[in-house]
Short mmCIF file of C-alpha atoms in Angstrom, two decimals:
data_model
loop_
_atom_site.label_atom_id
_atom_site.label_comp_id
_atom_site.label_asym_id
_atom_site.label_seq_id
_atom_site.Cartn_x
_atom_site.Cartn_y
_atom_site.Cartn_z
CA MET T 1 56.00 21.48 -42.46
CA ASN T 2 58.51 18.64 -41.44
CA ARG T 3 56.51 15.79 -40.69
CA SER T 4 59.24 13.46 -39.31
CA LYS T 5 59.55 15.33 -36.23
CA ASP T 6 55.87 14.43 -35.61
CA LEU T 7 56.01 10.78 -36.43
CA LYS T 8 57.21 9.62 -33.12
CA ASP T 9 57.94 6.16 -32.43
CA ILE T 10 54.71 5.35 -30.29
CA THR T 11 56.28 1.79 -29.34
CA GLU T 12 59.40 3.55 -27.99
CA ASN T 13 58.71 2.68 -24.23
CA PHE T 14 57.06 -0.72 -25.37
CA ASN T 15 59.69 -2.47 -22.62
CA LYS T 16 58.82 -0.39 -19.73
CA ASP T 17 56.56 -1.38 -16.69
CA LYS T 18 54.77 1.63 -16.76
CA TYR T 19 54.28 4.53 -19.45
CA LEU T 20 52.16 7.14 -20.67
CA ILE T 21 50.99 7.59 -24.23
CA PHE T 22 49.23 11.33 -24.55
CA GLY T 23 47.30 11.70 -27.51
CA TYR T 24 46.44 15.19 -28.87
CA THR T 25 45.42 17.32 -31.83
CA PRO T 26 47.16 20.51 -32.28
CA MET T 27 43.89 22.69 -32.69
CA CYS T 28 42.64 21.46 -29.79
CA GLY T 29 42.37 23.67 -26.49
CA THR T 30 41.28 21.21 -24.32
CA CYS T 31 44.46 19.16 -25.48
CA LYS T 32 46.79 22.05 -24.46
CA MET T 33 44.99 22.37 -21.05
CA SER T 34 45.22 18.57 -20.43
CA GLU T 35 48.97 18.51 -21.42
CA LYS T 36 49.91 21.04 -18.77
CA MET T 37 48.13 19.12 -16.01
CA LEU T 38 49.69 15.93 -17.19
CA ASP T 39 53.29 17.66 -17.22
CA ILE T 40 52.47 19.09 -13.74
CA ALA T 41 51.22 15.60 -12.46
CA ASN T 42 54.10 13.71 -14.18
CA GLU T 43 56.67 15.86 -12.10
CA ILE T 44 55.58 13.78 -9.30
CA VAL T 45 55.32 10.46 -10.69
CA ARG T 46 57.82 10.69 -13.21
CA LEU T 47 56.76 8.08 -15.76
CA PRO T 48 58.14 7.75 -19.49
CA VAL T 49 55.63 9.98 -21.62
CA ILE T 50 55.27 9.97 -25.34
CA LYS T 51 53.23 12.84 -26.74
CA VAL T 52 51.46 11.87 -29.79
CA ASN T 53 49.86 14.17 -32.55
CA LEU T 54 46.89 11.72 -33.56
CA ASN T 55 46.49 13.59 -36.70
CA PHE T 56 49.82 11.62 -38.13
CA HIS T 57 48.73 8.35 -36.82
CA PRO T 58 45.13 7.55 -37.96
CA GLU T 59 45.65 3.97 -38.49
CA TRP T 60 46.92 3.50 -34.42
CA SER T 61 43.90 5.78 -33.59
CA LYS T 62 41.80 3.38 -35.37
CA GLU T 63 43.44 0.24 -34.13
CA LYS T 64 43.35 1.58 -30.47
CA GLU T 65 39.88 2.69 -30.84
CA ILE T 66 40.62 6.41 -29.89
CA MET T 67 37.31 8.14 -29.65
CA SER T 68 38.20 11.70 -28.89
CA VAL T 69 41.24 13.87 -27.80
CA PRO T 70 42.79 14.21 -25.61
CA VAL T 71 43.42 10.73 -24.34
CA LEU T 72 45.97 9.41 -22.03
CA LEU T 73 46.74 5.89 -21.97
CA VAL T 74 48.64 4.32 -19.02
CA ILE T 75 50.38 1.10 -20.28
CA ASN T 76 52.28 -1.79 -19.04
CA ARG T 77 55.00 -2.99 -21.55
CA ASP T 78 51.98 -3.79 -24.44
CA THR T 79 48.95 -3.99 -21.85
CA GLU T 80 46.68 -1.04 -21.71
CA LEU T 81 46.05 -0.56 -17.81
CA LYS T 82 44.05 2.73 -18.02
CA ARG T 83 42.41 5.19 -20.70
CA ILE T 84 41.49 8.69 -19.33
CA TYR T 85 39.60 11.23 -21.68
CA ALA T 86 38.46 13.55 -19.24
CA PHE T 87 41.57 14.91 -17.24
CA GLN T 88 39.22 16.89 -14.44
CA SER T 89 42.42 17.80 -12.39
CA VAL T 90 46.04 17.42 -11.59
CA PRO T 91 44.79 15.36 -8.09
CA TYR T 92 42.90 13.11 -10.38
CA LEU T 93 45.51 12.52 -12.74
CA LEU T 94 48.05 11.63 -10.09
CA GLU T 95 45.51 9.10 -8.41
CA ASN T 96 45.13 7.34 -11.70
CA LEU T 97 48.81 7.28 -12.60
CA LYS T 98 50.11 5.73 -9.37
#
């Protein structure tokens, strides 16, 4: 398995005013549903998003105190604005991404 494609630069949007980090694991069914909801919501708000397989980022997950997957971090430059674990619905996501 080629791990390099899974090792994303989590900080690639570090200089953007608002961006998203979606943390998931491949075997998580809820993650797959949440990712689809996020994709639909983000077609409207169009924020930069980094999707990260957290299996390959244990240090970052520990540093950020990620409690479970899926997780969505809404970030302004290097400051976390919001953290969402329960995605609930597309309208809920839209409200939280605006």
